[in-house]
Amino acid sequence: MDLFEYQGKQYFARFGIPVSPGGVADTVDEAVKQADAAGYPVVVKAQVQVGGRGKAGGIKLADNADEVREHAGNILGMDIKGHVVRRLWVEHASDISKEYYASFTLDRAAKLHLGMVSAKGGVDIEQVAEEDPGAIARIHIDPVDGLTEATARQLVDEAGLDAEARDGAVDILLKLYTCYVEGDADLVEINPLILTPEGKVHALDAKVSLDENASFRHPEWDEFRGLEVLDEREKLAREKHLQYIGLDGTVGIIANGAGLAMSTCDVVNQVGGEPANFLDIGGGANADVMANALEVINTDPKVRSIFINIFGGITKGEEVANGIVQALGRVDLKSPIVIRLDGTNAEEGRAILKDHESDRLISRPTMLDAARTAVELAGKGN
Ligand code: GDP
Ligand code: MN
């Protein structure tokens, strides 16, 4: 789960990493209130999960309420690389002497944590890595040993941070590493990490990606979830514990297994259609799960046909078919269904479906046939 900057800063603050005081705003009036509370000058920041907001005009300094009004009005609703700004973070503006970079992430190939620090922060770190790779100091950290103060200092020295920033940077690195490990993140990144004219070091931006596999020990993550940008379909799917991602097309998709669900999206594309969603119902495919999946897809006004693509493995074909039939009895579907059932006991499963076939429930022997039929039905605008 990726956090917005303001959530990342809240997370940082829990681990003692210094950030600027501020607050969120969803309207221009709220932005002014937050600015008054934070104290002028302030910086008004678009909250979207994409980098380069500054260059895109999504980050503006404001000296007074009128300027906050102007900038907040411009930034709310702005489209930054396909992400529409719905929320702002308004914080007390910092004076900047230097902009640095610091991060921890997992180096999967090395099977170790990787710490990176650079004196060339603020700008695109990918660009620095490309044009001046020597400007990024890197260090591998064995998770058993953890990050020691000596190692943190070595990293800061190698990066060549200004002398007056080094103690502050070491302190932040140690806290950032704790945030990364104890906070169960895959990535923690501060860009820029700034040095102020007063010699203080603090985080001006926050990028945090949490490891969902650890969510069971972080009930407090729920507060981040409520604020995620989900559309209505995705909200319903989450309530029903389905692996669902909304897309823009007209063919609703249900498949068992993430790989098959992706292939199903691909094959729909291949025959000239557009998937309305990705939906992986996992291994079970029983009536409850199937009914939930159909219900979510049924709420999507763009859907014109539904393609159910199931490959029976441990779950046998007849169980899947019975699940589908029962589910159909529970959900009042707006669109016709095309089913491709294969794998263990596919014959038995298809025999069950046959008794229920109509122009609203069509069974097809192969994935490609089923995709063609589903796309054709979607085109007819049922
Ligand atoms: P990003 O462009 O999405 O990475 O957004 P950042 O939060 O990193 O901000 C981009 C740039 O805006 C920073 O590198 C700073 O140069 C500038 N900026 C952000 N906050 C402040 C601030 O409080 N004061 C000043 N002077 N500049 C800021
Ligand atoms: Mn940044």
mmCIF file of C-alpha atoms and ligand atoms in Angstrom:
data_model
loop_
_atom_site.group_PDB
_atom_site.id
_atom_site.type_symbol
_atom_site.label_atom_id
_atom_site.label_comp_id
_atom_site.label_asym_id
_atom_site.label_seq_id
_atom_site.Cartn_x
_atom_site.Cartn_y
_atom_site.Cartn_z
ATOM 1 C CA MET A 1 0.000 0.000 0.000
ATOM 2 C CA ASP A 2 1.417 3.347 -1.071
ATOM 3 C CA LEU A 3 0.824 6.268 1.252
ATOM 4 C CA PHE A 4 0.150 9.846 0.276
ATOM 5 C CA GLU A 5 2.806 12.343 1.302
ATOM 6 C CA TYR A 6 0.792 13.563 4.282
ATOM 7 C CA GLN A 7 0.205 10.015 5.499
ATOM 8 C CA GLY A 8 3.876 9.241 5.013
ATOM 9 C CA LYS A 9 4.724 12.286 7.115
ATOM 10 C CA GLN A 10 2.313 11.139 9.835
ATOM 11 C CA TYR A 11 4.050 7.770 9.737
ATOM 12 C CA PHE A 12 7.486 9.409 9.900
ATOM 13 C CA ALA A 13 6.392 11.512 12.870
ATOM 14 C CA ARG A 14 5.542 8.364 14.857
ATOM 15 C CA PHE A 15 9.161 7.358 14.589
ATOM 16 C CA GLY A 16 10.439 10.786 15.585
ATOM 17 C CA ILE A 17 11.469 11.950 12.123
ATOM 18 C CA PRO A 18 11.111 15.747 12.004
ATOM 19 C CA VAL A 19 8.514 17.056 9.522
ATOM 20 C CA SER A 20 6.869 20.478 9.136
ATOM 21 C CA PRO A 21 3.597 21.235 10.944
ATOM 22 C CA GLY A 22 0.586 21.241 8.645
ATOM 23 C CA GLY A 23 -2.799 19.773 7.841
ATOM 24 C CA VAL A 24 -4.931 18.360 5.051
ATOM 25 C CA ALA A 25 -7.592 20.256 3.110
ATOM 26 C CA ASP A 26 -10.166 19.107 0.570
ATOM 27 C CA THR A 27 -11.493 22.587 -0.170
ATOM 28 C CA VAL A 28 -10.093 26.083 -0.626
ATOM 29 C CA ASP A 29 -11.621 27.251 2.672
ATOM 30 C CA GLU A 30 -10.081 24.355 4.548
ATOM 31 C CA ALA A 31 -6.732 25.144 2.935
ATOM 32 C CA VAL A 32 -6.896 28.709 4.291
ATOM 33 C CA LYS A 33 -7.781 27.403 7.768
ATOM 34 C CA GLN A 34 -4.846 25.000 7.713
ATOM 35 C CA ALA A 35 -2.532 27.746 6.475
ATOM 36 C CA ASP A 36 -3.655 30.099 9.282
ATOM 37 C CA ALA A 37 -2.957 27.324 11.778
ATOM 38 C CA ALA A 38 0.440 26.381 10.333
ATOM 39 C CA GLY A 39 1.636 29.988 10.147
ATOM 40 C CA TYR A 40 2.726 31.892 7.024
ATOM 41 C CA PRO A 41 4.503 31.453 4.712
ATOM 42 C CA VAL A 42 3.057 28.065 3.802
ATOM 43 C CA VAL A 43 3.455 25.587 1.001
ATOM 44 C CA VAL A 44 0.321 24.178 -0.653
ATOM 45 C CA LYS A 45 0.945 20.637 -1.889
ATOM 46 C CA ALA A 46 -1.121 18.437 -4.192
ATOM 47 C CA GLN A 47 -1.688 14.990 -2.656
ATOM 48 C CA VAL A 48 -1.348 12.516 -5.504
ATOM 49 C CA GLN A 49 0.649 9.310 -5.599
ATOM 50 C CA VAL A 50 3.010 10.332 -8.335
ATOM 51 C CA GLY A 51 6.364 12.096 -8.288
ATOM 52 C CA GLY A 52 7.305 15.369 -9.919
ATOM 53 C CA ARG A 53 4.403 17.315 -8.432
ATOM 54 C CA GLY A 54 6.623 20.368 -8.090
ATOM 55 C CA LYS A 55 7.455 20.510 -11.790
ATOM 56 C CA ALA A 56 3.790 19.927 -12.683
ATOM 57 C CA GLY A 57 2.703 23.011 -10.723
ATOM 58 C CA GLY A 58 1.221 21.012 -7.845
ATOM 59 C CA ILE A 59 3.389 22.637 -5.161
ATOM 60 C CA LYS A 60 3.176 26.376 -4.469
ATOM 61 C CA LEU A 61 4.431 28.720 -1.797
ATOM 62 C CA ALA A 62 1.965 31.228 -0.342
ATOM 63 C CA ASP A 63 2.665 34.260 1.853
ATOM 64 C CA ASN A 64 -0.902 35.033 2.864
ATOM 65 C CA ALA A 65 -4.488 33.777 2.801
ATOM 66 C CA ASP A 66 -5.207 35.293 -0.627
ATOM 67 C CA GLU A 67 -2.317 33.422 -2.169
ATOM 68 C CA VAL A 68 -3.427 30.203 -0.474
ATOM 69 C CA ARG A 69 -6.880 30.739 -1.956
ATOM 70 C CA GLU A 70 -5.451 31.237 -5.422
ATOM 71 C CA HIS A 71 -3.073 28.261 -5.334
ATOM 72 C CA ALA A 72 -5.487 25.871 -3.606
ATOM 73 C CA GLY A 73 -8.131 26.771 -6.188
ATOM 74 C CA ASN A 74 -5.736 26.052 -9.019
ATOM 75 C CA ILE A 75 -4.311 22.841 -7.606
ATOM 76 C CA LEU A 76 -7.571 21.171 -6.491
ATOM 77 C CA GLY A 77 -8.920 19.317 -9.502
ATOM 78 C CA MET A 78 -5.600 19.575 -11.339
ATOM 79 C CA ASP A 79 -4.578 16.524 -13.338
ATOM 80 C CA ILE A 80 -1.011 15.461 -12.574
ATOM 81 C CA LYS A 81 0.080 12.649 -14.871
ATOM 82 C CA GLY A 82 -3.419 11.180 -14.863
ATOM 83 C CA HIS A 83 -3.971 11.656 -11.106
ATOM 84 C CA VAL A 84 -6.671 14.167 -10.224
ATOM 85 C CA VAL A 85 -5.925 16.210 -7.094
ATOM 86 C CA ARG A 86 -8.695 15.820 -4.503
ATOM 87 C CA ARG A 87 -6.734 16.697 -1.399
ATOM 88 C CA LEU A 88 -4.078 19.181 -0.356
ATOM 89 C CA TRP A 89 -1.456 19.192 2.342
ATOM 90 C CA VAL A 90 -0.708 22.670 3.649
ATOM 91 C CA GLU A 91 2.385 23.041 5.800
ATOM 92 C CA HIS A 92 4.520 25.795 7.217
ATOM 93 C CA ALA A 93 7.110 26.595 4.546
ATOM 94 C CA SER A 94 10.743 25.871 5.248
ATOM 95 C CA ASP A 95 13.798 27.883 4.277
ATOM 96 C CA ILE A 96 16.094 25.636 2.325
ATOM 97 C CA SER A 97 19.902 25.767 2.216
ATOM 98 C CA LYS A 98 20.427 22.332 0.730
ATOM 99 C CA GLU A 99 18.289 19.505 -0.625
ATOM 100 C CA TYR A 100 19.471 15.928 -0.036
ATOM 101 C CA TYR A 101 18.072 12.458 -0.675
ATOM 102 C CA ALA A 102 17.713 9.489 1.693
ATOM 103 C CA SER A 103 15.967 6.136 1.378
ATOM 104 C CA PHE A 104 15.792 2.533 2.520
ATOM 105 C CA THR A 105 14.429 -0.255 0.429
ATOM 106 C CA LEU A 106 14.880 -3.973 -0.081
ATOM 107 C CA ASP A 107 17.509 -5.157 -2.527
ATOM 108 C CA ARG A 108 15.911 -8.448 -3.521
ATOM 109 C CA ALA A 109 18.887 -9.640 -5.541
ATOM 110 C CA ALA A 110 21.302 -9.068 -2.647
ATOM 111 C CA LYS A 111 18.742 -10.282 -0.061
ATOM 112 C CA LEU A 112 19.708 -7.288 2.052
ATOM 113 C CA HIS A 113 18.311 -3.883 2.873
ATOM 114 C CA LEU A 114 19.703 -1.035 0.831
ATOM 115 C CA GLY A 115 20.291 2.445 2.205
ATOM 116 C CA MET A 116 20.905 5.327 -0.202
ATOM 117 C CA VAL A 117 21.926 8.908 0.523
ATOM 118 C CA SER A 118 22.830 11.683 -1.854
ATOM 119 C CA ALA A 119 23.817 15.302 -1.554
ATOM 120 C CA LYS A 120 21.993 15.818 -4.847
ATOM 121 C CA GLY A 121 18.390 15.662 -3.662
ATOM 122 C CA GLY A 122 15.249 17.479 -4.654
ATOM 123 C CA VAL A 123 15.478 16.495 -8.270
ATOM 124 C CA ASP A 124 14.624 13.194 -9.856
ATOM 125 C CA ILE A 125 16.830 10.605 -8.176
ATOM 126 C CA GLU A 126 16.543 8.349 -11.235
ATOM 127 C CA GLN A 127 18.112 11.154 -13.257
ATOM 128 C CA VAL A 128 20.969 11.516 -10.752
ATOM 129 C CA ALA A 129 21.468 7.731 -10.823
ATOM 130 C CA GLU A 130 21.751 7.875 -14.589
ATOM 131 C CA GLU A 131 23.853 10.984 -15.077
ATOM 132 C CA ASP A 132 25.982 10.942 -11.941
ATOM 133 C CA PRO A 133 25.735 7.537 -10.256
ATOM 134 C CA GLY A 134 28.728 8.359 -8.049
ATOM 135 C CA ALA A 135 26.637 11.037 -6.352
ATOM 136 C CA ILE A 136 24.528 8.388 -4.608
ATOM 137 C CA ALA A 137 26.149 6.615 -1.667
ATOM 138 C CA ARG A 138 24.776 3.110 -1.149
ATOM 139 C CA ILE A 139 25.135 0.660 1.666
ATOM 140 C CA HIS A 140 23.753 -2.823 2.194
ATOM 141 C CA ILE A 141 22.423 -3.621 5.633
ATOM 142 C CA ASP A 142 22.066 -7.129 6.984
ATOM 143 C CA PRO A 143 18.639 -7.254 8.653
ATOM 144 C CA VAL A 144 20.117 -9.281 11.521
ATOM 145 C CA ASP A 145 22.704 -6.602 12.310
ATOM 146 C CA GLY A 146 20.432 -3.626 11.670
ATOM 147 C CA LEU A 147 21.734 -0.129 11.024
ATOM 148 C CA THR A 148 24.381 1.072 13.460
ATOM 149 C CA GLU A 149 25.212 4.697 14.076
ATOM 150 C CA ALA A 150 28.679 4.087 12.615
ATOM 151 C CA THR A 151 27.209 2.728 9.372
ATOM 152 C CA ALA A 152 24.737 5.599 9.129
ATOM 153 C CA ARG A 153 27.618 8.031 9.576
ATOM 154 C CA GLN A 154 29.656 6.266 6.931
ATOM 155 C CA LEU A 155 26.744 6.601 4.497
ATOM 156 C CA VAL A 156 26.367 10.310 5.220
ATOM 157 C CA ASP A 157 30.126 10.895 4.905
ATOM 158 C CA GLU A 158 30.336 9.001 1.631
ATOM 159 C CA ALA A 159 27.434 11.007 0.232
ATOM 160 C CA GLY A 160 29.375 14.153 1.068
ATOM 161 C CA LEU A 161 26.635 15.971 2.966
ATOM 162 C CA ASP A 162 27.627 19.381 4.319
ATOM 163 C CA ALA A 163 29.437 19.186 7.646
ATOM 164 C CA GLU A 164 26.710 20.989 9.593
ATOM 165 C CA ALA A 165 24.060 18.575 8.276
ATOM 166 C CA ARG A 166 25.802 15.335 9.174
ATOM 167 C CA ASP A 167 24.712 14.843 12.800
ATOM 168 C CA GLY A 168 21.097 15.640 11.951
ATOM 169 C CA ALA A 169 21.178 13.371 8.926
ATOM 170 C CA VAL A 170 22.621 10.447 10.918
ATOM 171 C CA ASP A 171 19.896 10.875 13.523
ATOM 172 C CA ILE A 172 17.197 10.889 10.828
ATOM 173 C CA LEU A 173 18.701 7.893 9.023
ATOM 174 C CA LEU A 174 18.569 5.814 12.226
ATOM 175 C CA LYS A 175 14.934 6.784 12.766
ATOM 176 C CA LEU A 176 14.099 6.230 9.113
ATOM 177 C CA TYR A 177 15.588 2.731 9.285
ATOM 178 C CA THR A 178 13.496 1.972 12.377
ATOM 179 C CA CYS A 179 10.438 3.272 10.541
ATOM 180 C CA TYR A 180 11.305 1.028 7.593
ATOM 181 C CA VAL A 181 11.815 -2.134 9.669
ATOM 182 C CA GLU A 182 9.404 -1.760 12.600
ATOM 183 C CA GLY A 183 6.940 0.086 10.427
ATOM 184 C CA ASP A 184 6.999 -2.818 7.936
ATOM 185 C CA ALA A 185 7.620 -0.685 4.864
ATOM 186 C CA ASP A 186 8.993 -1.841 1.513
ATOM 187 C CA LEU A 187 10.257 1.626 0.811
ATOM 188 C CA VAL A 188 10.828 4.803 2.795
ATOM 189 C CA GLU A 189 12.160 7.777 0.884
ATOM 190 C CA ILE A 190 12.818 11.404 1.806
ATOM 191 C CA ASN A 191 13.373 13.664 -1.193
ATOM 192 C CA PRO A 192 14.240 16.307 -0.377
ATOM 193 C CA LEU A 193 15.762 15.898 3.042
ATOM 194 C CA ILE A 194 16.664 19.506 3.730
ATOM 195 C CA LEU A 195 19.241 21.508 5.619
ATOM 196 C CA THR A 196 17.804 24.832 6.786
ATOM 197 C CA PRO A 197 19.834 28.049 7.189
ATOM 198 C CA GLU A 198 19.570 27.458 10.963
ATOM 199 C CA GLY A 199 21.392 24.141 10.540
ATOM 200 C CA LYS A 200 18.342 21.912 11.107
ATOM 201 C CA VAL A 201 17.788 18.789 9.020
ATOM 202 C CA HIS A 202 14.265 17.607 8.264
ATOM 203 C CA ALA A 203 11.997 15.761 5.849
ATOM 204 C CA LEU A 204 10.249 17.955 3.291
ATOM 205 C CA ASP A 205 8.643 15.112 1.347
ATOM 206 C CA ALA A 206 7.691 11.525 2.225
ATOM 207 C CA LYS A 207 7.281 8.444 0.125
ATOM 208 C CA VAL A 208 6.259 5.360 2.067
ATOM 209 C CA SER A 209 5.158 2.030 0.704
ATOM 210 C CA LEU A 210 3.827 -0.404 3.314
ATOM 211 C CA ASP A 211 4.191 -4.161 3.041
ATOM 212 C CA GLU A 212 0.644 -5.574 2.916
ATOM 213 C CA ASN A 213 1.933 -8.941 4.124
ATOM 214 C CA ALA A 214 2.475 -7.315 7.519
ATOM 215 C CA SER A 215 -0.963 -5.693 7.728
ATOM 216 C CA PHE A 216 -2.122 -8.301 10.269
ATOM 217 C CA ARG A 217 0.102 -6.698 12.897
ATOM 218 C CA HIS A 218 -0.805 -3.133 12.004
ATOM 219 C CA PRO A 219 -4.459 -2.481 12.787
ATOM 220 C CA GLU A 220 -3.550 1.222 12.745
ATOM 221 C CA TRP A 221 -3.035 1.024 8.969
ATOM 222 C CA ASP A 222 -6.820 0.996 8.604
ATOM 223 C CA GLU A 223 -6.778 4.748 9.059
ATOM 224 C CA PHE A 224 -4.689 5.066 5.873
ATOM 225 C CA ARG A 225 -6.998 2.753 4.001
ATOM 226 C CA GLY A 226 -10.153 4.772 4.592
ATOM 227 C CA LEU A 227 -8.476 7.638 2.774
ATOM 228 C CA GLU A 228 -7.303 5.721 -0.256
ATOM 229 C CA VAL A 229 -8.592 6.880 -3.587
ATOM 230 C CA LEU A 230 -11.004 4.065 -4.378
ATOM 231 C CA ASP A 231 -13.933 4.208 -6.696
ATOM 232 C CA GLU A 232 -17.295 2.858 -5.541
ATOM 233 C CA ARG A 233 -16.700 -0.511 -7.175
ATOM 234 C CA GLU A 234 -13.355 -0.864 -5.446
ATOM 235 C CA LYS A 235 -14.864 0.046 -2.076
ATOM 236 C CA LEU A 236 -17.540 -2.641 -2.406
ATOM 237 C CA ALA A 237 -14.947 -5.180 -3.567
ATOM 238 C CA ARG A 238 -12.757 -4.419 -0.568
ATOM 239 C CA GLU A 239 -15.698 -4.908 1.813
ATOM 240 C CA LYS A 240 -16.227 -8.293 0.212
ATOM 241 C CA HIS A 241 -12.516 -9.160 0.385
ATOM 242 C CA LEU A 242 -12.128 -9.506 -3.364
ATOM 243 C CA GLN A 243 -8.970 -8.809 -5.329
ATOM 244 C CA TYR A 244 -10.537 -6.220 -7.627
ATOM 245 C CA ILE A 245 -9.151 -3.387 -9.719
ATOM 246 C CA GLY A 246 -11.530 -1.164 -11.661
ATOM 247 C CA LEU A 247 -10.748 -0.484 -15.328
ATOM 248 C CA ASP A 248 -12.555 1.519 -17.985
ATOM 249 C CA GLY A 249 -13.938 -1.074 -20.410
ATOM 250 C CA THR A 250 -17.265 -2.840 -20.888
ATOM 251 C CA VAL A 251 -16.432 -6.526 -20.328
ATOM 252 C CA GLY A 252 -16.639 -7.493 -16.648
ATOM 253 C CA ILE A 253 -14.100 -10.158 -15.753
ATOM 254 C CA ILE A 254 -14.082 -12.856 -13.086
ATOM 255 C CA ALA A 255 -11.263 -15.390 -12.974
ATOM 256 C CA ASN A 256 -9.644 -17.631 -10.396
ATOM 257 C CA GLY A 257 -6.004 -16.790 -9.854
ATOM 258 C CA ALA A 258 -4.248 -13.486 -10.512
ATOM 259 C CA GLY A 259 -2.358 -14.874 -13.505
ATOM 260 C CA LEU A 260 -5.505 -16.149 -15.159
ATOM 261 C CA ALA A 261 -7.325 -12.900 -14.407
ATOM 262 C CA MET A 262 -4.554 -10.949 -16.128
ATOM 263 C CA SER A 263 -4.532 -13.317 -19.091
ATOM 264 C CA THR A 264 -8.290 -12.884 -19.310
ATOM 265 C CA CYS A 265 -7.882 -9.109 -19.518
ATOM 266 C CA ASP A 266 -5.262 -9.642 -22.224
ATOM 267 C CA VAL A 267 -7.376 -11.995 -24.306
ATOM 268 C CA VAL A 268 -10.349 -9.618 -24.135
ATOM 269 C CA ASN A 269 -8.057 -6.893 -25.449
ATOM 270 C CA GLN A 270 -6.686 -9.220 -28.084
ATOM 271 C CA VAL A 271 -10.120 -9.797 -29.618
ATOM 272 C CA GLY A 272 -10.899 -6.092 -29.658
ATOM 273 C CA GLY A 273 -12.667 -5.585 -26.328
ATOM 274 C CA GLU A 274 -11.895 -3.587 -23.199
ATOM 275 C CA PRO A 275 -11.953 -5.161 -19.726
ATOM 276 C CA ALA A 276 -14.091 -3.351 -17.159
ATOM 277 C CA ASN A 277 -12.038 -4.718 -14.307
ATOM 278 C CA PHE A 278 -9.532 -7.204 -12.999
ATOM 279 C CA LEU A 279 -11.080 -9.603 -10.487
ATOM 280 C CA ASP A 280 -9.362 -12.619 -8.984
ATOM 281 C CA ILE A 281 -11.693 -14.733 -6.845
ATOM 282 C CA GLY A 282 -8.869 -17.017 -5.747
ATOM 283 C CA GLY A 283 -8.992 -20.774 -5.542
ATOM 284 C CA GLY A 284 -12.381 -21.361 -3.931
ATOM 285 C CA ALA A 285 -14.958 -20.180 -6.489
ATOM 286 C CA ASN A 286 -17.885 -21.206 -4.285
ATOM 287 C CA ALA A 287 -21.373 -19.706 -4.523
ATOM 288 C CA ASP A 288 -20.704 -16.990 -1.914
ATOM 289 C CA VAL A 289 -17.536 -15.736 -3.541
ATOM 290 C CA MET A 290 -19.071 -15.914 -6.994
ATOM 291 C CA ALA A 291 -22.201 -14.037 -5.875
ATOM 292 C CA ASN A 292 -20.030 -11.333 -4.287
ATOM 293 C CA ALA A 293 -17.969 -11.021 -7.446
ATOM 294 C CA LEU A 294 -21.060 -10.761 -9.653
ATOM 295 C CA GLU A 295 -22.578 -8.205 -7.322
ATOM 296 C CA VAL A 296 -19.531 -5.943 -7.565
ATOM 297 C CA ILE A 297 -19.428 -6.176 -11.350
ATOM 298 C CA ASN A 298 -23.177 -5.579 -11.501
ATOM 299 C CA THR A 299 -22.738 -2.151 -9.875
ATOM 300 C CA ASP A 300 -20.502 -1.023 -12.738
ATOM 301 C CA PRO A 301 -22.705 0.952 -15.145
ATOM 302 C CA LYS A 302 -20.236 0.517 -18.007
ATOM 303 C CA VAL A 303 -20.387 -3.285 -17.994
ATOM 304 C CA ARG A 304 -22.233 -4.806 -20.978
ATOM 305 C CA SER A 305 -21.180 -8.446 -20.634
ATOM 306 C CA ILE A 306 -19.468 -10.613 -18.029
ATOM 307 C CA PHE A 307 -16.766 -13.135 -18.787
ATOM 308 C CA ILE A 308 -16.247 -15.796 -16.105
ATOM 309 C CA ASN A 309 -13.022 -17.659 -16.726
ATOM 310 C CA ILE A 310 -12.399 -20.523 -14.301
ATOM 311 C CA PHE A 311 -9.769 -23.183 -14.397
ATOM 312 C CA GLY A 312 -10.626 -25.893 -11.897
ATOM 313 C CA GLY A 313 -7.663 -27.134 -9.921
ATOM 314 C CA ILE A 314 -8.297 -28.340 -6.389
ATOM 315 C CA THR A 315 -11.823 -26.968 -6.776
ATOM 316 C CA LYS A 316 -13.659 -29.356 -9.087
ATOM 317 C CA GLY A 317 -15.619 -28.276 -12.149
ATOM 318 C CA GLU A 318 -18.999 -29.338 -10.784
ATOM 319 C CA GLU A 319 -18.457 -27.348 -7.566
ATOM 320 C CA VAL A 320 -17.594 -24.288 -9.623
ATOM 321 C CA ALA A 321 -20.623 -24.780 -11.880
ATOM 322 C CA ASN A 322 -22.940 -25.232 -8.893
ATOM 323 C CA GLY A 323 -21.437 -22.132 -7.314
ATOM 324 C CA ILE A 324 -22.126 -20.113 -10.456
ATOM 325 C CA VAL A 325 -25.688 -21.383 -10.762
ATOM 326 C CA GLN A 326 -26.461 -20.638 -7.104
ATOM 327 C CA ALA A 327 -24.874 -17.204 -7.371
ATOM 328 C CA LEU A 328 -26.963 -16.404 -10.444
ATOM 329 C CA GLY A 329 -30.072 -17.130 -8.412
ATOM 330 C CA ARG A 330 -29.008 -14.528 -5.845
ATOM 331 C CA VAL A 331 -27.907 -11.621 -8.041
ATOM 332 C CA ASP A 332 -30.198 -9.881 -10.493
ATOM 333 C CA LEU A 333 -27.717 -9.373 -13.310
ATOM 334 C CA LYS A 334 -27.976 -6.578 -15.864
ATOM 335 C CA SER A 335 -25.581 -8.187 -18.333
ATOM 336 C CA PRO A 336 -25.296 -11.570 -20.044
ATOM 337 C CA ILE A 337 -22.627 -13.998 -18.872
ATOM 338 C CA VAL A 338 -20.153 -16.009 -20.871
ATOM 339 C CA ILE A 339 -18.440 -18.842 -19.027
ATOM 340 C CA ARG A 340 -15.338 -20.771 -19.875
ATOM 341 C CA LEU A 341 -14.867 -23.648 -17.490
ATOM 342 C CA ASP A 342 -11.856 -25.883 -17.815
ATOM 343 C CA GLY A 343 -9.539 -27.992 -15.685
ATOM 344 C CA THR A 344 -10.445 -30.680 -13.163
ATOM 345 C CA ASN A 345 -13.870 -32.217 -13.935
ATOM 346 C CA ALA A 346 -14.613 -29.579 -16.563
ATOM 347 C CA GLU A 347 -16.980 -31.985 -18.367
ATOM 348 C CA GLU A 348 -19.105 -32.497 -15.267
ATOM 349 C CA GLY A 349 -19.152 -28.765 -14.663
ATOM 350 C CA ARG A 350 -20.199 -27.930 -18.213
ATOM 351 C CA ALA A 351 -22.989 -30.514 -18.027
ATOM 352 C CA ILE A 352 -24.428 -28.654 -15.031
ATOM 353 C CA LEU A 353 -24.170 -25.295 -16.813
ATOM 354 C CA LYS A 354 -25.847 -26.743 -19.895
ATOM 355 C CA ASP A 355 -29.133 -27.149 -18.027
ATOM 356 C CA HIS A 356 -29.134 -23.415 -17.326
ATOM 357 C CA GLU A 357 -27.974 -22.084 -20.660
ATOM 358 C CA SER A 358 -29.844 -19.288 -22.390
ATOM 359 C CA ASP A 359 -28.967 -16.163 -24.354
ATOM 360 C CA ARG A 360 -28.083 -14.661 -20.941
ATOM 361 C CA LEU A 361 -25.827 -17.539 -19.887
ATOM 362 C CA ILE A 362 -23.524 -18.903 -22.512
ATOM 363 C CA SER A 363 -20.853 -21.547 -22.051
ATOM 364 C CA ARG A 364 -17.849 -21.656 -24.370
ATOM 365 C CA PRO A 365 -15.178 -24.370 -24.528
ATOM 366 C CA THR A 366 -12.076 -22.184 -24.837
ATOM 367 C CA MET A 367 -10.848 -18.918 -23.415
ATOM 368 C CA LEU A 368 -10.557 -17.355 -26.870
ATOM 369 C CA ASP A 369 -14.093 -18.405 -27.906
ATOM 370 C CA ALA A 370 -15.486 -17.090 -24.650
ATOM 371 C CA ALA A 371 -13.614 -13.791 -25.018
ATOM 372 C CA ARG A 372 -14.959 -13.334 -28.567
ATOM 373 C CA THR A 373 -18.515 -13.996 -27.452
ATOM 374 C CA ALA A 374 -18.220 -11.682 -24.424
ATOM 375 C CA VAL A 375 -16.778 -8.868 -26.549
ATOM 376 C CA GLU A 376 -19.464 -9.365 -29.194
ATOM 377 C CA LEU A 377 -22.216 -9.177 -26.559
ATOM 378 C CA ALA A 378 -20.610 -6.072 -25.032
ATOM 379 C CA GLY A 379 -20.680 -4.444 -28.474
ATOM 380 C CA LYS A 380 -24.406 -5.133 -28.834
ATOM 381 C CA GLY A 381 -25.006 -2.915 -25.796
ATOM 382 C CA ASN A 382 -27.244 -5.220 -23.771
HETATM 383 P P1 GDP B 1 7.688 16.346 -5.588
HETATM 384 O O1 GDP B 1 8.001 17.311 -6.681
HETATM 385 O O2 GDP B 1 6.431 15.603 -5.893
HETATM 386 O O3 GDP B 1 8.810 15.439 -5.240
HETATM 387 O O4 GDP B 1 7.357 17.239 -4.290
HETATM 388 P P2 GDP B 1 8.305 17.747 -3.088
HETATM 389 O O5 GDP B 1 7.512 17.721 -1.855
HETATM 390 O O6 GDP B 1 9.592 17.004 -3.064
HETATM 391 O O7 GDP B 1 8.564 19.256 -3.471
HETATM 392 C C1 GDP B 1 9.234 19.639 -4.659
HETATM 393 C C2 GDP B 1 10.096 20.834 -4.422
HETATM 394 O O8 GDP B 1 9.329 21.919 -3.953
HETATM 395 C C3 GDP B 1 11.152 20.594 -3.368
HETATM 396 O O9 GDP B 1 12.286 19.955 -3.877
HETATM 397 C C4 GDP B 1 11.445 22.010 -2.931
HETATM 398 O O10 GDP B 1 12.403 22.601 -3.788
HETATM 399 C C5 GDP B 1 10.114 22.721 -3.108
HETATM 400 N N1 GDP B 1 9.482 22.855 -1.783
HETATM 401 C C6 GDP B 1 8.669 21.997 -1.151
HETATM 402 N N2 GDP B 1 8.361 22.406 0.080
HETATM 403 C C7 GDP B 1 9.007 23.583 0.257
HETATM 404 C C8 GDP B 1 9.114 24.519 1.337
HETATM 405 O O11 GDP B 1 8.581 24.341 2.445
HETATM 406 N N3 GDP B 1 9.892 25.615 1.127
HETATM 407 C C9 GDP B 1 10.540 25.846 -0.052
HETATM 408 N N4 GDP B 1 11.279 26.936 -0.162
HETATM 409 N N5 GDP B 1 10.466 25.009 -1.083
HETATM 410 C C10 GDP B 1 9.717 23.874 -0.942
HETATM 411 MN MN MN B 2 9.902 14.964 -3.596
#
